[in-house]
Amino acid sequence: MTRTHRTLETKDVRPGTEVVLAGWVSRRRDLGSLIFVDLRDRSGIVQLVFDTAKGTTKTAMELGDELRSEYVLTVQGTVELRDEKSVNPKLETGRVEVVVKELQILNGSKTPPFYIQNDVDVDETVRLRHRYLDLRRPQMQQMLMLRHRVNQSLRSYLNEQEFVEVETPILTKSTPEGARDYLVPSRLQTGSFYALPQSPQLFKQLLMVSGLERYYQFARCFRDEDLRADRQPEFTQLDIEQSFVPLETFQSMMEEMLQRVFQDVLGVEVQRPFLRMSYAEAMDTYGSDKPDLRFGMPIVRLDEAVADTAFRVFKDAIAAGGTVRALVAPGCAGYSRKQVDDLTKFVAPYGLKGLATVAVTEDGIKSSIAKFLTDDEMQRLVSAAGAGTGDLILIAAAEISVVRQALGALRLHLGEDLQLIDENIYKFLWVVDFPLLSYDEEEGRYVAEHHPFTMPKWEDLDKLESDPGSVRAQAYDMVLNGYEIGGGSMRIYQREVQERMFRALGFTMEEARKQFGFLLDAFEYGTPPHGGIAFGLDRLVMIMGHGKSLRDCIAFPKTSSGTDLLMSAPSGVSEAQLDVLHLSLRKGKPVEPLV
């Protein structure tokens, strides 16, 4: 039997139409003279009915009695309307059923280790060990289909704009100034190593030197770094580079591309232009360079309001060059002592020793620091915070970096806890004017905030040698709902500027030429001004599909420790394989694989 329809298509065919379907048994119910089977394929589920009174053959009825969950089969039958009492509104095909005439069992199945259904309550390690079964769940199939549609929409837009898709090498050169590389030993060049690319950055800049003008690639990238829910050791980014285009024009084009994708895939109308916010403003107002703008609750400065108080905690923090800042939690004035203590425990890992609280109630102000402030000082504090009746002010006093980080995290925690976040809203933002460099105390030198090929803002270029920490970058991140989904910059394209950048990073010219001589040489052959961006495709799909982690939108992901439970990777290799590569392992305590 050759399949004629998918299960979802049965809802649109004329009753009495004969169809051939194929798929997996999702559920089976045996009522003796009647057998009901939910047949699942990629498109959905439809109910099959085995009933000799309606034409099911004796052989098909006997085979129907053998069916169990996840058997794969093909059936021939007739589409019929269900009677009104048996309509299933939870199924798209719930108004029809297929009365089976013939059945062929294509393959049996062991009892699966978990139910093949959405929101299954099972340990994730079990799901990942049996990922081929996990991917049968409708929500996983829908996520992969969403990812496919996102890819198609992105490609369509870029092709229309005359970008050219180019593949760049996977085996490349290890370079400093980034995360740890994954290294691949060379068999033919003993003692030498390739590196898997952390991004195609250098190659796409060389493509601009080549005169290609507009390039894109769905690039596989690899970074050997500590993982979390929104990170994977290998990931996919949409890599884009363009020559001869001003920054504002390029950003507008990227906005239009994302607007197209959300319309094509979700039917959501994204408003342009996207909001722009400086790095300094984002950190001051939200304690993060990727603020979630789906709700308010900004961080407010109280330095001036409390400058004259006798409260030592505030006075000492300001005198030491720190700050006093606060969050106003709406409607939380009635929080119990335990609830406030829980918030204090929450911020402790960020280096904050405590939180002062001020509750604005209908009966007046109640505060943990009331005895340290006069009534006038307390009123100035409440006014500066912008709090109203029913609100709770949460105050932090410490170093600026500690206060920002702690209150930024607390803001997100409260946003979720107070249910202030609407998951169906998409808030885009450009964060701009990043610092070009930051000082690394451990290394005793400046390091690049983005990468060493980022162009400084022209008005700051003269400070690259005299005051490198104050130089701003022509860099920009696209943020969506509290996630950085893309990061890019205008690039250095003149050799003299690139050499100055390397010197600011502590490179000698000999070291720079050894690592990046090919790039410096290329800059001497008419390199155009250019810039670009890389979008985290996995992260974008996760947000669009309301996934909880990147593993929800990658077909075969790794665990949080970088382990592939399905393939049991990484794994050991034989002595013969090591000998070919002229490698040997240090003797020592064997490392147990992590889950």
PDB file of C-alpha atoms in Angstrom, residues 209-404:
ATOM      1  CA  VAL A 209      38.696  41.934   0.777  1.00  0.00           C
ATOM      2  CA  SER A 210      38.006  39.632  -2.155  1.00  0.00           C
ATOM      3  CA  GLY A 211      35.269  41.952  -3.428  1.00  0.00           C
ATOM      4  CA  LEU A 212      32.295  39.655  -2.785  1.00  0.00           C
ATOM      5  CA  GLU A 213      30.553  42.629  -1.081  1.00  0.00           C
ATOM      6  CA  ARG A 214      27.666  40.652   0.462  1.00  0.00           C
ATOM      7  CA  TYR A 215      28.074  37.263   2.148  1.00  0.00           C
ATOM      8  CA  TYR A 216      26.104  34.979   4.451  1.00  0.00           C
ATOM      9  CA  GLN A 217      26.439  31.478   5.820  1.00  0.00           C
ATOM     10  CA  PHE A 218      24.643  29.182   8.230  1.00  0.00           C
ATOM     11  CA  ALA A 219      27.889  28.390  10.023  1.00  0.00           C
ATOM     12  CA  ARG A 220      28.664  25.627  12.469  1.00  0.00           C
ATOM     13  CA  CYS A 221      30.772  27.040  15.312  1.00  0.00           C
ATOM     14  CA  PHE A 222      32.562  25.418  18.227  1.00  0.00           C
ATOM     15  CA  ARG A 223      33.576  26.841  21.617  1.00  0.00           C
ATOM     16  CA  ASP A 224      35.096  24.861  24.473  1.00  0.00           C
ATOM     17  CA  GLU A 225      33.536  26.827  27.306  1.00  0.00           C
ATOM     18  CA  ASP A 226      31.411  26.277  30.374  1.00  0.00           C
ATOM     19  CA  LEU A 227      27.844  25.552  29.370  1.00  0.00           C
ATOM     20  CA  ARG A 228      24.381  26.554  30.528  1.00  0.00           C
ATOM     21  CA  ALA A 229      20.825  26.359  29.260  1.00  0.00           C
ATOM     22  CA  ASP A 230      21.368  28.833  26.414  1.00  0.00           C
ATOM     23  CA  ARG A 231      24.832  27.557  25.395  1.00  0.00           C
ATOM     24  CA  GLN A 232      26.054  24.496  23.514  1.00  0.00           C
ATOM     25  CA  PRO A 233      29.642  23.465  22.616  1.00  0.00           C
ATOM     26  CA  GLU A 234      28.657  23.396  18.944  1.00  0.00           C
ATOM     27  CA  PHE A 235      26.034  25.728  17.591  1.00  0.00           C
ATOM     28  CA  THR A 236      24.763  27.338  14.414  1.00  0.00           C
ATOM     29  CA  GLN A 237      24.968  31.013  13.653  1.00  0.00           C
ATOM     30  CA  LEU A 238      23.720  33.008  10.705  1.00  0.00           C
ATOM     31  CA  ASP A 239      26.871  34.857   9.709  1.00  0.00           C
ATOM     32  CA  ILE A 240      26.485  38.032   7.617  1.00  0.00           C
ATOM     33  CA  GLU A 241      28.997  40.545   6.248  1.00  0.00           C
ATOM     34  CA  GLN A 242      28.587  43.511   3.921  1.00  0.00           C
ATOM     35  CA  SER A 243      30.839  46.143   2.314  1.00  0.00           C
ATOM     36  CA  PHE A 244      30.216  49.815   1.472  1.00  0.00           C
ATOM     37  CA  VAL A 245      27.145  50.164   3.709  1.00  0.00           C
ATOM     38  CA  PRO A 246      26.813  52.665   6.589  1.00  0.00           C
ATOM     39  CA  LEU A 247      26.039  51.252  10.014  1.00  0.00           C
ATOM     40  CA  GLU A 248      22.514  52.704  10.152  1.00  0.00           C
ATOM     41  CA  THR A 249      21.622  51.222   6.766  1.00  0.00           C
ATOM     42  CA  PHE A 250      22.961  47.818   7.747  1.00  0.00           C
ATOM     43  CA  GLN A 251      21.047  47.812  11.018  1.00  0.00           C
ATOM     44  CA  SER A 252      17.864  48.803   9.211  1.00  0.00           C
ATOM     45  CA  MET A 253      18.338  45.887   6.810  1.00  0.00           C
ATOM     46  CA  MET A 254      18.763  43.439   9.711  1.00  0.00           C
ATOM     47  CA  GLU A 255      15.592  44.796  11.331  1.00  0.00           C
ATOM     48  CA  GLU A 256      13.704  44.260   8.089  1.00  0.00           C
ATOM     49  CA  MET A 257      15.041  40.697   7.898  1.00  0.00           C
ATOM     50  CA  LEU A 258      13.826  39.854  11.423  1.00  0.00           C
ATOM     51  CA  GLN A 259      10.516  41.545  10.711  1.00  0.00           C
ATOM     52  CA  ARG A 260      10.106  39.297   7.669  1.00  0.00           C
ATOM     53  CA  VAL A 261      10.982  36.135   9.615  1.00  0.00           C
ATOM     54  CA  PHE A 262       8.474  36.795  12.394  1.00  0.00           C
ATOM     55  CA  GLN A 263       5.745  37.554   9.853  1.00  0.00           C
ATOM     56  CA  ASP A 264       6.530  34.504   7.700  1.00  0.00           C
ATOM     57  CA  VAL A 265       6.896  31.995  10.531  1.00  0.00           C
ATOM     58  CA  LEU A 266       4.684  33.223  13.385  1.00  0.00           C
ATOM     59  CA  GLY A 267       2.367  35.692  11.678  1.00  0.00           C
ATOM     60  CA  VAL A 268       3.587  38.308  14.180  1.00  0.00           C
ATOM     61  CA  GLU A 269       3.986  41.928  13.096  1.00  0.00           C
ATOM     62  CA  VAL A 270       7.239  43.342  14.470  1.00  0.00           C
ATOM     63  CA  GLN A 271       7.408  47.137  14.678  1.00  0.00           C
ATOM     64  CA  ARG A 272      10.394  49.036  13.302  1.00  0.00           C
ATOM     65  CA  PRO A 273      12.693  50.795  13.915  1.00  0.00           C
ATOM     66  CA  PHE A 274      13.992  48.856  16.897  1.00  0.00           C
ATOM     67  CA  LEU A 275      14.791  50.778  20.058  1.00  0.00           C
ATOM     68  CA  ARG A 276      18.462  51.753  20.495  1.00  0.00           C
ATOM     69  CA  MET A 277      20.120  51.965  23.890  1.00  0.00           C
ATOM     70  CA  SER A 278      23.727  52.588  24.855  1.00  0.00           C
ATOM     71  CA  TYR A 279      25.630  49.971  26.810  1.00  0.00           C
ATOM     72  CA  ALA A 280      26.022  52.452  29.675  1.00  0.00           C
ATOM     73  CA  GLU A 281      22.280  53.144  29.820  1.00  0.00           C
ATOM     74  CA  ALA A 282      21.406  49.433  29.686  1.00  0.00           C
ATOM     75  CA  MET A 283      23.749  48.634  32.556  1.00  0.00           C
ATOM     76  CA  ASP A 284      22.574  51.601  34.639  1.00  0.00           C
ATOM     77  CA  THR A 285      18.861  51.054  34.071  1.00  0.00           C
ATOM     78  CA  TYR A 286      18.593  47.268  33.913  1.00  0.00           C
ATOM     79  CA  GLY A 287      21.888  45.915  35.278  1.00  0.00           C
ATOM     80  CA  SER A 288      22.396  43.983  32.049  1.00  0.00           C
ATOM     81  CA  ASP A 289      23.665  44.515  28.513  1.00  0.00           C
ATOM     82  CA  LYS A 290      20.770  42.363  27.291  1.00  0.00           C
ATOM     83  CA  PRO A 291      17.760  43.749  29.140  1.00  0.00           C
ATOM     84  CA  ASP A 292      14.335  42.175  28.906  1.00  0.00           C
ATOM     85  CA  LEU A 293      12.012  45.056  27.974  1.00  0.00           C
ATOM     86  CA  ARG A 294       8.760  43.104  28.206  1.00  0.00           C
ATOM     87  CA  PHE A 295       8.231  44.630  31.642  1.00  0.00           C
ATOM     88  CA  GLY A 296       9.386  47.737  33.497  1.00  0.00           C
ATOM     89  CA  MET A 297      10.921  47.814  36.975  1.00  0.00           C
ATOM     90  CA  PRO A 298      14.067  49.811  36.097  1.00  0.00           C
ATOM     91  CA  ILE A 299      16.920  50.228  38.550  1.00  0.00           C
ATOM     92  CA  VAL A 300      16.741  53.696  40.123  1.00  0.00           C
ATOM     93  CA  ARG A 301      19.642  55.701  41.554  1.00  0.00           C
ATOM     94  CA  LEU A 302      19.291  56.930  45.121  1.00  0.00           C
ATOM     95  CA  ASP A 303      22.775  58.414  45.613  1.00  0.00           C
ATOM     96  CA  GLU A 304      21.567  62.023  45.770  1.00  0.00           C
ATOM     97  CA  ALA A 305      18.497  61.214  47.818  1.00  0.00           C
ATOM     98  CA  VAL A 306      20.522  59.497  50.570  1.00  0.00           C
ATOM     99  CA  ALA A 307      23.724  61.534  50.310  1.00  0.00           C
ATOM    100  CA  ASP A 308      23.069  63.409  53.574  1.00  0.00           C
ATOM    101  CA  THR A 309      21.796  60.521  55.686  1.00  0.00           C
ATOM    102  CA  ALA A 310      23.722  59.280  58.707  1.00  0.00           C
ATOM    103  CA  PHE A 311      23.152  55.643  57.746  1.00  0.00           C
ATOM    104  CA  ARG A 312      26.688  54.209  57.575  1.00  0.00           C
ATOM    105  CA  VAL A 313      25.930  51.534  54.985  1.00  0.00           C
ATOM    106  CA  PHE A 314      24.828  54.160  52.460  1.00  0.00           C
ATOM    107  CA  LYS A 315      27.497  56.708  53.400  1.00  0.00           C
ATOM    108  CA  ASP A 316      30.363  54.181  53.290  1.00  0.00           C
ATOM    109  CA  ALA A 317      29.261  52.760  49.916  1.00  0.00           C
ATOM    110  CA  ILE A 318      29.154  56.217  48.296  1.00  0.00           C
ATOM    111  CA  ALA A 319      32.434  57.321  49.954  1.00  0.00           C
ATOM    112  CA  ALA A 320      34.181  54.234  48.568  1.00  0.00           C
ATOM    113  CA  GLY A 321      33.101  55.124  45.033  1.00  0.00           C
ATOM    114  CA  GLY A 322      30.130  52.776  45.075  1.00  0.00           C
ATOM    115  CA  THR A 323      26.445  53.490  44.710  1.00  0.00           C
ATOM    116  CA  VAL A 324      23.011  53.143  46.322  1.00  0.00           C
ATOM    117  CA  ARG A 325      20.332  51.896  43.929  1.00  0.00           C
ATOM    118  CA  ALA A 326      16.967  50.223  44.159  1.00  0.00           C
ATOM    119  CA  LEU A 327      14.180  48.256  42.519  1.00  0.00           C
ATOM    120  CA  VAL A 328      10.530  49.013  43.149  1.00  0.00           C
ATOM    121  CA  ALA A 329       8.544  45.764  43.310  1.00  0.00           C
ATOM    122  CA  PRO A 330       4.910  46.659  42.488  1.00  0.00           C
ATOM    123  CA  GLY A 331       2.274  45.438  44.902  1.00  0.00           C
ATOM    124  CA  CYS A 332       4.802  43.729  47.188  1.00  0.00           C
ATOM    125  CA  ALA A 333       4.550  45.967  50.263  1.00  0.00           C
ATOM    126  CA  GLY A 334       2.861  43.113  52.109  1.00  0.00           C
ATOM    127  CA  TYR A 335       5.783  40.706  51.666  1.00  0.00           C
ATOM    128  CA  SER A 336       6.495  38.655  54.775  1.00  0.00           C
ATOM    129  CA  ARG A 337       9.833  38.575  56.566  1.00  0.00           C
ATOM    130  CA  LYS A 338      10.522  35.168  54.986  1.00  0.00           C
ATOM    131  CA  GLN A 339       9.795  36.454  51.477  1.00  0.00           C
ATOM    132  CA  VAL A 340      12.197  39.365  52.000  1.00  0.00           C
ATOM    133  CA  ASP A 341      14.819  36.986  53.435  1.00  0.00           C
ATOM    134  CA  ASP A 342      14.446  34.791  50.347  1.00  0.00           C
ATOM    135  CA  LEU A 343      15.171  37.790  48.107  1.00  0.00           C
ATOM    136  CA  THR A 344      18.228  38.611  50.210  1.00  0.00           C
ATOM    137  CA  LYS A 345      19.462  35.034  49.793  1.00  0.00           C
ATOM    138  CA  PHE A 346      18.845  35.299  46.065  1.00  0.00           C
ATOM    139  CA  VAL A 347      21.211  38.280  45.633  1.00  0.00           C
ATOM    140  CA  ALA A 348      23.933  36.914  47.932  1.00  0.00           C
ATOM    141  CA  PRO A 349      25.745  34.891  45.222  1.00  0.00           C
ATOM    142  CA  TYR A 350      26.183  38.124  43.245  1.00  0.00           C
ATOM    143  CA  GLY A 351      28.284  39.622  46.038  1.00  0.00           C
ATOM    144  CA  LEU A 352      25.590  41.692  47.716  1.00  0.00           C
ATOM    145  CA  LYS A 353      25.643  41.387  51.513  1.00  0.00           C
ATOM    146  CA  GLY A 354      22.070  42.465  52.058  1.00  0.00           C
ATOM    147  CA  LEU A 355      18.990  44.377  50.956  1.00  0.00           C
ATOM    148  CA  ALA A 356      17.403  47.296  52.751  1.00  0.00           C
ATOM    149  CA  THR A 357      13.622  47.408  52.358  1.00  0.00           C
ATOM    150  CA  VAL A 358      11.007  50.129  52.411  1.00  0.00           C
ATOM    151  CA  ALA A 359       7.327  49.115  52.201  1.00  0.00           C
ATOM    152  CA  VAL A 360       4.886  51.856  51.231  1.00  0.00           C
ATOM    153  CA  THR A 361       1.587  50.796  52.818  1.00  0.00           C
ATOM    154  CA  GLU A 362      -1.779  52.475  53.350  1.00  0.00           C
ATOM    155  CA  ASP A 363      -0.851  52.749  57.040  1.00  0.00           C
ATOM    156  CA  GLY A 364       2.449  54.490  56.299  1.00  0.00           C
ATOM    157  CA  ILE A 365       6.030  53.551  55.596  1.00  0.00           C
ATOM    158  CA  LYS A 366       7.528  50.410  57.121  1.00  0.00           C
ATOM    159  CA  SER A 367      11.256  49.930  56.687  1.00  0.00           C
ATOM    160  CA  SER A 368      14.147  47.821  57.907  1.00  0.00           C
ATOM    161  CA  ILE A 369      16.216  51.048  58.083  1.00  0.00           C
ATOM    162  CA  ALA A 370      13.574  53.381  59.519  1.00  0.00           C
ATOM    163  CA  LYS A 371      15.568  54.075  62.694  1.00  0.00           C
ATOM    164  CA  PHE A 372      18.546  55.308  60.667  1.00  0.00           C
ATOM    165  CA  LEU A 373      16.685  57.896  58.553  1.00  0.00           C
ATOM    166  CA  THR A 374      14.633  60.938  59.471  1.00  0.00           C
ATOM    167  CA  ASP A 375      11.076  61.229  58.184  1.00  0.00           C
ATOM    168  CA  ASP A 376      12.185  63.803  55.598  1.00  0.00           C
ATOM    169  CA  GLU A 377      15.046  61.554  54.419  1.00  0.00           C
ATOM    170  CA  MET A 378      12.674  58.618  54.112  1.00  0.00           C
ATOM    171  CA  GLN A 379      10.204  60.676  52.095  1.00  0.00           C
ATOM    172  CA  ARG A 380      13.012  61.823  49.753  1.00  0.00           C
ATOM    173  CA  LEU A 381      14.060  58.202  49.284  1.00  0.00           C
ATOM    174  CA  VAL A 382      10.513  57.050  48.464  1.00  0.00           C
ATOM    175  CA  SER A 383      10.023  59.970  46.090  1.00  0.00           C
ATOM    176  CA  ALA A 384      13.350  59.360  44.315  1.00  0.00           C
ATOM    177  CA  ALA A 385      12.455  55.681  43.908  1.00  0.00           C
ATOM    178  CA  GLY A 386       9.088  56.585  42.392  1.00  0.00           C
ATOM    179  CA  ALA A 387       7.253  54.159  44.670  1.00  0.00           C
ATOM    180  CA  GLY A 388       3.540  54.308  45.353  1.00  0.00           C
ATOM    181  CA  THR A 389       1.192  52.807  47.886  1.00  0.00           C
ATOM    182  CA  GLY A 390       1.494  49.018  47.886  1.00  0.00           C
ATOM    183  CA  ASP A 391       5.044  48.974  46.531  1.00  0.00           C
ATOM    184  CA  LEU A 392       8.186  47.507  48.091  1.00  0.00           C
ATOM    185  CA  ILE A 393      11.540  49.260  47.576  1.00  0.00           C
ATOM    186  CA  LEU A 394      14.552  46.918  47.561  1.00  0.00           C
ATOM    187  CA  ILE A 395      17.787  48.857  48.104  1.00  0.00           C
ATOM    188  CA  ALA A 396      21.376  47.765  47.445  1.00  0.00           C
ATOM    189  CA  ALA A 397      24.527  49.649  48.474  1.00  0.00           C
ATOM    190  CA  ALA A 398      27.902  48.406  47.224  1.00  0.00           C
ATOM    191  CA  GLU A 399      30.339  48.651  44.326  1.00  0.00           C
ATOM    192  CA  ILE A 400      28.632  49.677  41.097  1.00  0.00           C
ATOM    193  CA  SER A 401      29.391  46.382  39.330  1.00  0.00           C
ATOM    194  CA  VAL A 402      28.013  44.343  42.254  1.00  0.00           C
ATOM    195  CA  VAL A 403      24.841  46.441  42.544  1.00  0.00           C
ATOM    196  CA  ARG A 404      24.182  46.290  38.809  1.00  0.00           C
TER     197      ARG A 404
END
